[in-house]
CSV table of C-alpha atoms and ligand atoms in Angstrom, one decimal:
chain,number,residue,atom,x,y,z
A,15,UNK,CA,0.0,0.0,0.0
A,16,UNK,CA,1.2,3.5,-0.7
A,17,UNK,CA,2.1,5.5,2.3
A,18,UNK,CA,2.3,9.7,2.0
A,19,UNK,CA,5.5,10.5,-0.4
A,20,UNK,CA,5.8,13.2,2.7
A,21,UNK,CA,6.1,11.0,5.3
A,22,UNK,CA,7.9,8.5,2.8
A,23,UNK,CA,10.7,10.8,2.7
A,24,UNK,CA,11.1,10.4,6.8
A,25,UNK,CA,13.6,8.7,8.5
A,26,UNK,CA,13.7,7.0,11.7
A,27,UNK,CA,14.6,9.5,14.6
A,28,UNK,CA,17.7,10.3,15.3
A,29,UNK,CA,17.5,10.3,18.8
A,30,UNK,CA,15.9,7.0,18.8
A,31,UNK,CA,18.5,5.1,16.8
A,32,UNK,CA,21.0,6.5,19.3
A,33,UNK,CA,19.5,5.9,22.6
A,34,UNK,CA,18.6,2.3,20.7
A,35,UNK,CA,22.8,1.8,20.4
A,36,UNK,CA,23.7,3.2,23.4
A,37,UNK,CA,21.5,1.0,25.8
A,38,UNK,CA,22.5,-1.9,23.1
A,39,UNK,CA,26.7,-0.9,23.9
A,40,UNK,CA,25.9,-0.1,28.0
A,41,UNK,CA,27.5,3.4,26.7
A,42,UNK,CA,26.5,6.9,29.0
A,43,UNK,CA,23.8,8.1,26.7
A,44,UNK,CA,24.3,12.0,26.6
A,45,UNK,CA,22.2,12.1,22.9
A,46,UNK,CA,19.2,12.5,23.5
A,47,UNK,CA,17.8,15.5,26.1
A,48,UNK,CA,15.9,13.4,28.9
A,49,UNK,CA,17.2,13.7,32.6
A,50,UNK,CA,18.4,10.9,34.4
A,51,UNK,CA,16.9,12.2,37.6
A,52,UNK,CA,13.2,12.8,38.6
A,53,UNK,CA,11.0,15.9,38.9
A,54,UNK,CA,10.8,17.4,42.0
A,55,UNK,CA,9.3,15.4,45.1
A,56,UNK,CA,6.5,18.0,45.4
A,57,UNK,CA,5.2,17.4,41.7
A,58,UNK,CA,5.6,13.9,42.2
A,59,UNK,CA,3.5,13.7,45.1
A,60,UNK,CA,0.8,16.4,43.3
A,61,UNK,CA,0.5,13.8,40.3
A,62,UNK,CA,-0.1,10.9,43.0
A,63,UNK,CA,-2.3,13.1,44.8
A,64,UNK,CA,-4.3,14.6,41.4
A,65,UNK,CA,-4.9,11.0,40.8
A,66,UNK,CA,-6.0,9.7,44.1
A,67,UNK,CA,-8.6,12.2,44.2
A,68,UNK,CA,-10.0,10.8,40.7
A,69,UNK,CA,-8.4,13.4,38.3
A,70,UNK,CA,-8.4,10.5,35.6
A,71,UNK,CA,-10.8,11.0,33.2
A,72,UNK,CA,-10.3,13.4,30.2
A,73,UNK,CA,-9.0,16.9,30.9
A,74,UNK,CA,-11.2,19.9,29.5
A,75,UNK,CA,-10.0,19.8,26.1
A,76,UNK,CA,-7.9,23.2,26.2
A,77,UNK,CA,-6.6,22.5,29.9
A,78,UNK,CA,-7.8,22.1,33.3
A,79,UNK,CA,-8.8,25.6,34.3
A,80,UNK,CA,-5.8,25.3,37.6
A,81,UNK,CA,-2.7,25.1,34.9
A,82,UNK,CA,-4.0,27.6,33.0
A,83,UNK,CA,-4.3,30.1,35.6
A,84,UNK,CA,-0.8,28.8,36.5
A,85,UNK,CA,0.2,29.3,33.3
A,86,UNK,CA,-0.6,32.9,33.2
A,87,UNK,CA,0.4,33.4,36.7
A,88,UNK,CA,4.3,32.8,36.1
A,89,UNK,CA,3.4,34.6,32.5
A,90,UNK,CA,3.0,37.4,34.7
A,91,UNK,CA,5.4,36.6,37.3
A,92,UNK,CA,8.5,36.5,35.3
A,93,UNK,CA,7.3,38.4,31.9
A,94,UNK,CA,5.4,40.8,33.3
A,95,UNK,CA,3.2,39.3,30.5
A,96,UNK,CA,-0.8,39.9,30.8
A,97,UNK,CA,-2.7,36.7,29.2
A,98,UNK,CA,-5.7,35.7,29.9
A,99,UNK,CA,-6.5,31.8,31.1
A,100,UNK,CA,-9.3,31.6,29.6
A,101,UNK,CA,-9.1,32.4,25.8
A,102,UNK,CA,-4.9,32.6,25.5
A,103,UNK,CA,-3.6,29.4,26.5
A,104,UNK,CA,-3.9,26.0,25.5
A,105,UNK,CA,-2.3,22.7,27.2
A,106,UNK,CA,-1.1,20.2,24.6
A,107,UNK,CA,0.6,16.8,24.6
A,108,UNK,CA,4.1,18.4,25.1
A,109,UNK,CA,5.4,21.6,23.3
A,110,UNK,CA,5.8,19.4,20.6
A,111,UNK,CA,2.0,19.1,20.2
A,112,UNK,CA,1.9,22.8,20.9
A,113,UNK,CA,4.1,23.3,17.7
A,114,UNK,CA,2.3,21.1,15.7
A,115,UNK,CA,-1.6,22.4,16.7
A,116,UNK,CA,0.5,26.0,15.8
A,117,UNK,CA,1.7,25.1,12.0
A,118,UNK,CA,-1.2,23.3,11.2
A,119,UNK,CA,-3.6,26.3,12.9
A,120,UNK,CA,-2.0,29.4,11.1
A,121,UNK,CA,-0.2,27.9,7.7
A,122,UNK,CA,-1.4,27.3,4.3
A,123,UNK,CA,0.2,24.5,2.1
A,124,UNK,CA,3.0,26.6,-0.1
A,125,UNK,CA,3.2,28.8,2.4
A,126,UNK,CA,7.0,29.3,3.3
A,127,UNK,CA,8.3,29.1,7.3
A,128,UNK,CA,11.8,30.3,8.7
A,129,UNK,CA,13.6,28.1,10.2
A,130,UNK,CA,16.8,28.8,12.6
A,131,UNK,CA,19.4,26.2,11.7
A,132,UNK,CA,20.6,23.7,13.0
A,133,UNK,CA,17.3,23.2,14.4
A,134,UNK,CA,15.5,21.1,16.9
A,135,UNK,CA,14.5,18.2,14.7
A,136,UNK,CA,10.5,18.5,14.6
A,137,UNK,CA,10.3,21.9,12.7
A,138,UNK,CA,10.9,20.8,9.3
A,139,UNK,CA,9.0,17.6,9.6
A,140,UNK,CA,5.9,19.5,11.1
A,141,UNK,CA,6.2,22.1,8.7
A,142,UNK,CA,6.4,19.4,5.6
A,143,UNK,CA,3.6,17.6,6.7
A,144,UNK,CA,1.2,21.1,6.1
A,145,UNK,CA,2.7,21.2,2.8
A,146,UNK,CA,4.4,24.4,3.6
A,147,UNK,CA,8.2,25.1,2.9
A,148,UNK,CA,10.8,24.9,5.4
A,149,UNK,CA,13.6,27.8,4.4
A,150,UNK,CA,16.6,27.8,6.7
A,151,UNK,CA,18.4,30.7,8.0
A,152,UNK,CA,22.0,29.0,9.5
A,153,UNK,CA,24.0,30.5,12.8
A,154,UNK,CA,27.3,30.1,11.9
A,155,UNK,CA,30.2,29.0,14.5
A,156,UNK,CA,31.9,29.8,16.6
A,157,UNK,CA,29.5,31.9,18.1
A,158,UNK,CA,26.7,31.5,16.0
A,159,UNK,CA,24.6,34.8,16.1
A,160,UNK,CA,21.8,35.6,14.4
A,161,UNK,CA,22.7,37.2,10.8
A,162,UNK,CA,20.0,39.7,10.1
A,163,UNK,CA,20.7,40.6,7.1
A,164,UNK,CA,20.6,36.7,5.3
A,165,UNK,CA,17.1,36.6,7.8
A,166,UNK,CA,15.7,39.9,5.4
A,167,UNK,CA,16.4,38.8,2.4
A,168,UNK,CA,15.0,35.4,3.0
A,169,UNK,CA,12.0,37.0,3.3
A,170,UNK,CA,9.6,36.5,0.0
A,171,UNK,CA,5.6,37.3,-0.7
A,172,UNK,CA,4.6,33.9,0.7
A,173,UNK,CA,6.7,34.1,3.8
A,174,UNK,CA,4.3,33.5,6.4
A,175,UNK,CA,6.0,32.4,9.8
A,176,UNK,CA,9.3,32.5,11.9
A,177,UNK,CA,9.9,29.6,14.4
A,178,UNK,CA,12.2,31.2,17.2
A,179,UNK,CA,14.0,29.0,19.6
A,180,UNK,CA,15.6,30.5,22.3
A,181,UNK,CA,17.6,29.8,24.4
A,182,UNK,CA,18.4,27.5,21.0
A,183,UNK,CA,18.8,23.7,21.1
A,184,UNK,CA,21.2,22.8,19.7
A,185,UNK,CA,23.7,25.8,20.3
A,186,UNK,CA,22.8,26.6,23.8
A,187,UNK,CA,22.6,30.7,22.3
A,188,UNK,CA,20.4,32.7,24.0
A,189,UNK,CA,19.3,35.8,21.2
A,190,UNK,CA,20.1,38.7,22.8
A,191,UNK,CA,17.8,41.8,22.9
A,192,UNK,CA,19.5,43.6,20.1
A,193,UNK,CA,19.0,40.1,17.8
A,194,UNK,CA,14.8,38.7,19.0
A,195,UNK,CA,14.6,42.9,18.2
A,196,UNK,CA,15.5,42.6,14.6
A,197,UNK,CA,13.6,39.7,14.1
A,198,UNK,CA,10.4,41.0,15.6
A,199,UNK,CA,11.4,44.1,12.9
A,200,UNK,CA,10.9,41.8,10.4
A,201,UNK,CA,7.9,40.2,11.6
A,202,UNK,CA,5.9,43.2,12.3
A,203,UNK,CA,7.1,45.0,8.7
A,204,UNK,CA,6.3,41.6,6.5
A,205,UNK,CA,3.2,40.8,8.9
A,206,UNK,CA,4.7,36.9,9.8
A,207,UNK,CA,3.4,35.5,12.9
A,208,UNK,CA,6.2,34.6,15.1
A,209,UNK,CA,6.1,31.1,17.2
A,210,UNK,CA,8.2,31.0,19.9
A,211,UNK,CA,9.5,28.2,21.2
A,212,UNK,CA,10.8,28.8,24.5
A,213,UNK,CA,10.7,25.1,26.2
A,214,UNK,CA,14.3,26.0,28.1
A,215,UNK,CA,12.8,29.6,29.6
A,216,UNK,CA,14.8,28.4,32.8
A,217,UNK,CA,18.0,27.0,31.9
A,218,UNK,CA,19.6,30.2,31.0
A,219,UNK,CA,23.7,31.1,32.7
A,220,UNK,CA,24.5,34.3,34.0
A,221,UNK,CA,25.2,36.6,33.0
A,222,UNK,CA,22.8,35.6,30.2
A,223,UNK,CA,18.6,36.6,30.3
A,224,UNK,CA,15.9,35.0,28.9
A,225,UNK,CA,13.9,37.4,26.8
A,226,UNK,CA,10.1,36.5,25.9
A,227,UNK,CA,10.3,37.2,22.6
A,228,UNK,CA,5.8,37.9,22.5
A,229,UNK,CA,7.1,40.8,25.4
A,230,UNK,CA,8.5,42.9,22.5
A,231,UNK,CA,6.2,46.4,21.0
A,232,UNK,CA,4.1,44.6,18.6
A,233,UNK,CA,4.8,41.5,19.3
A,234,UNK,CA,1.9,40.3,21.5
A,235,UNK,CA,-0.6,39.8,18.6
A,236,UNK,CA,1.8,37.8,16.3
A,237,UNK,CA,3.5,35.7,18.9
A,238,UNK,CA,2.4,32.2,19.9
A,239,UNK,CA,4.3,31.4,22.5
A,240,UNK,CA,5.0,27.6,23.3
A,241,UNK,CA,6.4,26.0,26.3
A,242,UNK,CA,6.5,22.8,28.4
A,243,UNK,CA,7.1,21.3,32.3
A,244,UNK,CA,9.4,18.8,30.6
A,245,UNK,CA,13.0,21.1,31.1
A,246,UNK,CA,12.1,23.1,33.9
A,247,UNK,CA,10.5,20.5,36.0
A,248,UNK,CA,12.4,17.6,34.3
A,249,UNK,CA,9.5,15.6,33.7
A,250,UNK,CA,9.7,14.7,29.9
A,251,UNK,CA,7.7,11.6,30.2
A,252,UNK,CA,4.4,13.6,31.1
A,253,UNK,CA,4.3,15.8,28.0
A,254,UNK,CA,2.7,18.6,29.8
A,255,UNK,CA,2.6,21.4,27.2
A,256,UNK,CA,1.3,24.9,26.2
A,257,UNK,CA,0.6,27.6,23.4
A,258,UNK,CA,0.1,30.9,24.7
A,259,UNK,CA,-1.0,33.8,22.1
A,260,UNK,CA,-4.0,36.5,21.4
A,261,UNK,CA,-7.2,34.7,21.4
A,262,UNK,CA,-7.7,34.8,17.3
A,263,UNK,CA,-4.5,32.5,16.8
A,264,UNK,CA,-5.2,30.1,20.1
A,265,UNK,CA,-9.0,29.5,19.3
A,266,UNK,CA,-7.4,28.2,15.7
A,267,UNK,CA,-4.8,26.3,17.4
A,268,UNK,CA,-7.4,24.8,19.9
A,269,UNK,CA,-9.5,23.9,16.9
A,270,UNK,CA,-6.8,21.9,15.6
A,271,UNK,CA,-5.5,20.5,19.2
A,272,UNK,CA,-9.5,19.1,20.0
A,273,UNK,CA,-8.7,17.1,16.6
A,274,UNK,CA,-5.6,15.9,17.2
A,275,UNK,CA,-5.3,14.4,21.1
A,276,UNK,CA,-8.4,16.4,22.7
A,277,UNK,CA,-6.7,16.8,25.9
A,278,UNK,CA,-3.2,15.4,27.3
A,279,UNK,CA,-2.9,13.6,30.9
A,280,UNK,CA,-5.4,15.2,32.8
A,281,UNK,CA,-3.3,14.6,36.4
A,282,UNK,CA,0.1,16.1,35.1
A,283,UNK,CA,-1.9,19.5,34.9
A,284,UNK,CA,-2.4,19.6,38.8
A,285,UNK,CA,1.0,18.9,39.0
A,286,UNK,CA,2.6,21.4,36.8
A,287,UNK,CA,0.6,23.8,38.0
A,288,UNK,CA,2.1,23.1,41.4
A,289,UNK,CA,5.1,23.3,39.2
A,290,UNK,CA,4.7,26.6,37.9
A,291,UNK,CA,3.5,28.3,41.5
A,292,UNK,CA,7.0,27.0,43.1
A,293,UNK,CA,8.8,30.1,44.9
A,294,UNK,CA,11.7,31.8,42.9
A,295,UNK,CA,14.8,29.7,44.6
A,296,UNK,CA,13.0,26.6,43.0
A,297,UNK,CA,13.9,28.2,39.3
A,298,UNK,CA,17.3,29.7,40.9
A,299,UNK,CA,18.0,26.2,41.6
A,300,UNK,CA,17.8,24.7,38.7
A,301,UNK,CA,19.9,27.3,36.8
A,302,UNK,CA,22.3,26.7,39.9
A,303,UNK,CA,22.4,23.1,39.0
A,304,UNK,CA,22.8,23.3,35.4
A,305,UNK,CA,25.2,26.0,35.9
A,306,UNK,CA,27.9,23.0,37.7
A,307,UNK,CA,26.5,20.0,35.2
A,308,UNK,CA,27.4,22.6,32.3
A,309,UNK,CA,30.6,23.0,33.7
A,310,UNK,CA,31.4,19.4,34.4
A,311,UNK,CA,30.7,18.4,30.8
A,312,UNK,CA,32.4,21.4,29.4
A,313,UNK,CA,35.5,20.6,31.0
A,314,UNK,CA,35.6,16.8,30.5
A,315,UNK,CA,35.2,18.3,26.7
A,316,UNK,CA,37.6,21.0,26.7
A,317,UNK,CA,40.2,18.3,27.9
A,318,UNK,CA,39.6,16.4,24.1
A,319,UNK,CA,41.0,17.7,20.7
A,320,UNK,CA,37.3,18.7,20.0
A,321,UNK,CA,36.4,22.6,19.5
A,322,UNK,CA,33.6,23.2,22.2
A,323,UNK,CA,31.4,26.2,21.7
A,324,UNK,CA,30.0,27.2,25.4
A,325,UNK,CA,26.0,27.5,25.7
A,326,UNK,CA,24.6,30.5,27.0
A,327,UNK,CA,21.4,28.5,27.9
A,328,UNK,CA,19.7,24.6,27.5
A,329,UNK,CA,21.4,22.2,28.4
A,330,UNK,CA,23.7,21.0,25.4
A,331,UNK,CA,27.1,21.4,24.1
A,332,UNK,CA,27.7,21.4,20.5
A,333,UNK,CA,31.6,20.3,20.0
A,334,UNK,CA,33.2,20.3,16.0
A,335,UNK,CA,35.0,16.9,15.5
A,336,UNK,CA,36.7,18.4,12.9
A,337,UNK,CA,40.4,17.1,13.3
A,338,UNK,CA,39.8,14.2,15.4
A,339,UNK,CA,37.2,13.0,12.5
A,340,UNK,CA,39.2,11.3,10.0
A,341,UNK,CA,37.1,11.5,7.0
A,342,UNK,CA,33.9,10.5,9.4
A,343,UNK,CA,30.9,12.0,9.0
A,344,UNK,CA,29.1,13.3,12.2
A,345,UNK,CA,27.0,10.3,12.0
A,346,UNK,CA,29.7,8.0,11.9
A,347,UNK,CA,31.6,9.0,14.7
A,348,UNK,CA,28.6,9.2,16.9
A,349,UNK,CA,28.4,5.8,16.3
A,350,UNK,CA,32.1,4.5,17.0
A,351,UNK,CA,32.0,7.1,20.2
A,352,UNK,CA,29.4,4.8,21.6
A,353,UNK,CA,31.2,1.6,20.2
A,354,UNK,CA,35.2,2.7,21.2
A,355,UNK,CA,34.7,5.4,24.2
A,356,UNK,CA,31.3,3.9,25.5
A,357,UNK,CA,29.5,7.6,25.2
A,358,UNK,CA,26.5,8.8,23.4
A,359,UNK,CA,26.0,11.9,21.5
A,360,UNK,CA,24.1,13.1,18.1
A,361,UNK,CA,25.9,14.4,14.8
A,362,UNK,CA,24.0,17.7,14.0
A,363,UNK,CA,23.9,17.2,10.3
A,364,UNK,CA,20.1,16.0,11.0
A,365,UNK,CA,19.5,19.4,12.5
A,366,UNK,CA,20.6,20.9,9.0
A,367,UNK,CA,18.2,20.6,5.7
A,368,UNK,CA,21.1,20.4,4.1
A,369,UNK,CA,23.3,17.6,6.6
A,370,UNK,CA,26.7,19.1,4.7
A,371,UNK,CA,26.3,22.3,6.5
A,372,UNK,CA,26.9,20.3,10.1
A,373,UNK,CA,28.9,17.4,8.6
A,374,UNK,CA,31.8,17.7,11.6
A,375,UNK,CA,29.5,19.2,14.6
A,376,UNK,CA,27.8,16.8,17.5
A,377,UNK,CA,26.1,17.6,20.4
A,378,UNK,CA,26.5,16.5,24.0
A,379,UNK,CA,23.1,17.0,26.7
A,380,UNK,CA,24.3,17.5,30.2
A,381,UNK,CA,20.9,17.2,31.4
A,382,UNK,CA,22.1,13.9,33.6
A,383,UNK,CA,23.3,13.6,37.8
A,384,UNK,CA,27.0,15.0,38.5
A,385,UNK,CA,27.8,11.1,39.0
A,386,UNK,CA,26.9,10.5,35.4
A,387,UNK,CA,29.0,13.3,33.4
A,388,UNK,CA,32.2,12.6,35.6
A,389,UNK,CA,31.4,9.2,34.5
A,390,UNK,CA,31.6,10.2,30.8
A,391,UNK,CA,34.2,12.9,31.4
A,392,UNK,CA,36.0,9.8,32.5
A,393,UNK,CA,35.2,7.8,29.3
A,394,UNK,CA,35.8,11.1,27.4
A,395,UNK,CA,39.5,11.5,28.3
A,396,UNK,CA,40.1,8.7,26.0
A,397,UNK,CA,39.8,10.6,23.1
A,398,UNK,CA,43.0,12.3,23.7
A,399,UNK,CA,44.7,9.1,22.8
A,400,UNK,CA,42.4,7.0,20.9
A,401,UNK,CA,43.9,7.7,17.3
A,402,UNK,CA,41.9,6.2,14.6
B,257,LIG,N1,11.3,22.3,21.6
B,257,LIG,C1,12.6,22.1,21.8
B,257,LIG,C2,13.6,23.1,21.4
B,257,LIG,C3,13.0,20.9,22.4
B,257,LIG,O1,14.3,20.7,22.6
B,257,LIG,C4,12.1,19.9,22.8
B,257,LIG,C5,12.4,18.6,23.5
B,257,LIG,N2,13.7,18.1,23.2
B,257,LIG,C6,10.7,20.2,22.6
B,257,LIG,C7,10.4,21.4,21.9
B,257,LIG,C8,9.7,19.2,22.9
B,257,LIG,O2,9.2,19.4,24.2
B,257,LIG,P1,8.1,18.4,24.8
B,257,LIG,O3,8.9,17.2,25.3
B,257,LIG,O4,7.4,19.1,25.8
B,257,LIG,O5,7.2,17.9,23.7
């Protein structure tokens, strides 16, 4: 039977092929971005709780009302952002729902949709599967700003959308003021609707800042904003996600979300709305934590012939093999690193529509227990004699 020649043309995930060899080899897997340590102990015990008091039945479709007044209360808190809980938010399965419900909502097949690359690896797919066109604008190392002027003139009649993902997976950037300012130039002169995906809001080093990018003059009534419990909270198994934007472009994008899953897991909302009401040394804490994992990692890397770039923000470090490569693609060496030095990482040429354009770069996630990266960084020193 014929299958759609879009989804013909996918692969099998990346992320899944490497987590796949890595448990297969017994090698540290620092490829793909889940934690290997739990949420905290409060929002374990307010998921128990939400489903001992019989919070099991389907969620109201666009959220239960507490997590979307929780949503807009840290909206507030830390934005200074008005929304309202009613009409402006809606929970999805994950921001990666959230980013789906958003293409499918506000873009027309042929449409064309900016992409930031490398990019986090459900962008292009998402945007392929509404028949719209994926056109790439690529930060350059080593520091791999924002270059406004290739973002302008990519710009044509049937641009229609910018994705924004900051702070960025895979670089770990955070776009400073001066750069989410130029891009909301562009948006508001070539009327684009921005979506912002903004899932590592928390995990941002000093002396770096998170910026909302929908907080910008005009931006409020182009921006959909998407987020998720899974960084901040580390809970990536519950999928707990949201869009936030002005009610015209969330009613479309809970049109599309009461076709698509109707609700996600009705007793994760209680618990990230606990979550979100935690006091401000909860959040300081996790940048605290990250700050030292980051640091670990980036000096177990540092100590290898690989060029690390530092992140400003998420948690992953994006190394060039470059001299160490031998003729190996990205791909290739991920997969002897697992085989010879027993660690996992993933080659960024999937991040790339064209996979030449990150042929010698890989990327590390340091979102794992102290005992785990000195664990790798142990593994890691290898590479300074393995010759291949
Ligand atoms: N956006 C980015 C940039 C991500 O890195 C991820 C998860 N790796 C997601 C969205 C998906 O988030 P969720 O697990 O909440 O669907």
């Amino acid at each position: 039977m014929r299958v759609s020649g879009v989804v013909g043309s996918f692969g099998n995930s990346i992320f899944s092929e490497m987590s796949a060899l890595a448990r297969a080899a017994g090698a540290i897997n620092l490829g793909q971005g889940f934690p290997d340590f739990d949420p905290p102990a409060q929002l374990l015990d307010a998921a128990c709780r939400a489903i001992g008091e019989g919070h099991n039945q389907y969620a109201v479709s666009h959220g239960e009302p507490i997590l979307r007044e929780a949503i807009a209360e840290h909206a507030a808190r830390w934005y200074g952002q008005r929304i309202a809980p009613d009409t402006d938010v809606c929970v999805t399965c994950g921001a990666s729902e959230a980013l789906w419900c958003a293409l499918q909502a506000l873009v027309e097949p042929g449409d064309e949709v900016i992409v930031i690359e490398p990019t986090f690896d459900v962008y292009v797919p998402d945007i392929r599967m509404v028949r719209a066109v994926p056109v790439p604008i690529t930060l350059v190392p080593p520091d791999f700003r924002l270059d406004v002027e290739r973002l302008r003139s990519a710009i044509t009649p049937r641009t229609r959308a910018i994705i924004v993902n900051s702070p960025h997976n895979p670089t770990g950037r955070v776009f400073s003021r001066a750069e989410l300012e130029a891009i909301a130039a562009v948006c508001i002169e070539h009327n684009l609707v921005a979506i912002a995906d903004e899932v590592y809001e928390h995990i941002v080093f000093s002396p770096h800042q998170h910026i909302r990018l929908a907080t910008l003059d005009g931006m409020s009534e182009r921006t959909v904003t998407v987020s998720s419990g899974a960084k901040t909270f580390a809970a990536t198994g519950w999928k707990c996600g949201w869009a936030i934007g002005p009610d015209r472009l969330t009613t479309a994008i809970r049109r599309v979300h009461q076709f698509t899953t109707f609700a996600s897991a009705t007793p994760f909302h209680y618990a990230i709305a606990e979550g979100l009401r935690l006091p401000e040394s909860y959040f300081a804490g996790v940048r605290d934590e990250y700050t030292q994992r980051r640091t670990v990692l980036l000096e177990a890397l540092r100590h290898t012939p690989l060029a690390v770039f530092e992140p400003e923000g998420a948690y992953y470090i994006v190394a060039d093999i470059g001299t160490m490569a031998n003729g190996m693609t990205g791909y290739q060496w991920c997969r002897w690193l697992i085989e010879t030095i027993g660690v996992a990482a993933i080659p960024l040429e999937v991040f790339y529509l064209d996979p030449a354009a990150g042929r010698t770069l890989v990327r590390f996630a340091f979102c794992k227990r102290i005992e785990t990266l000195q664990a790798a960084a142990e593994r890691l020193v290898e590479l300074t004699v393995v010759q291949r």
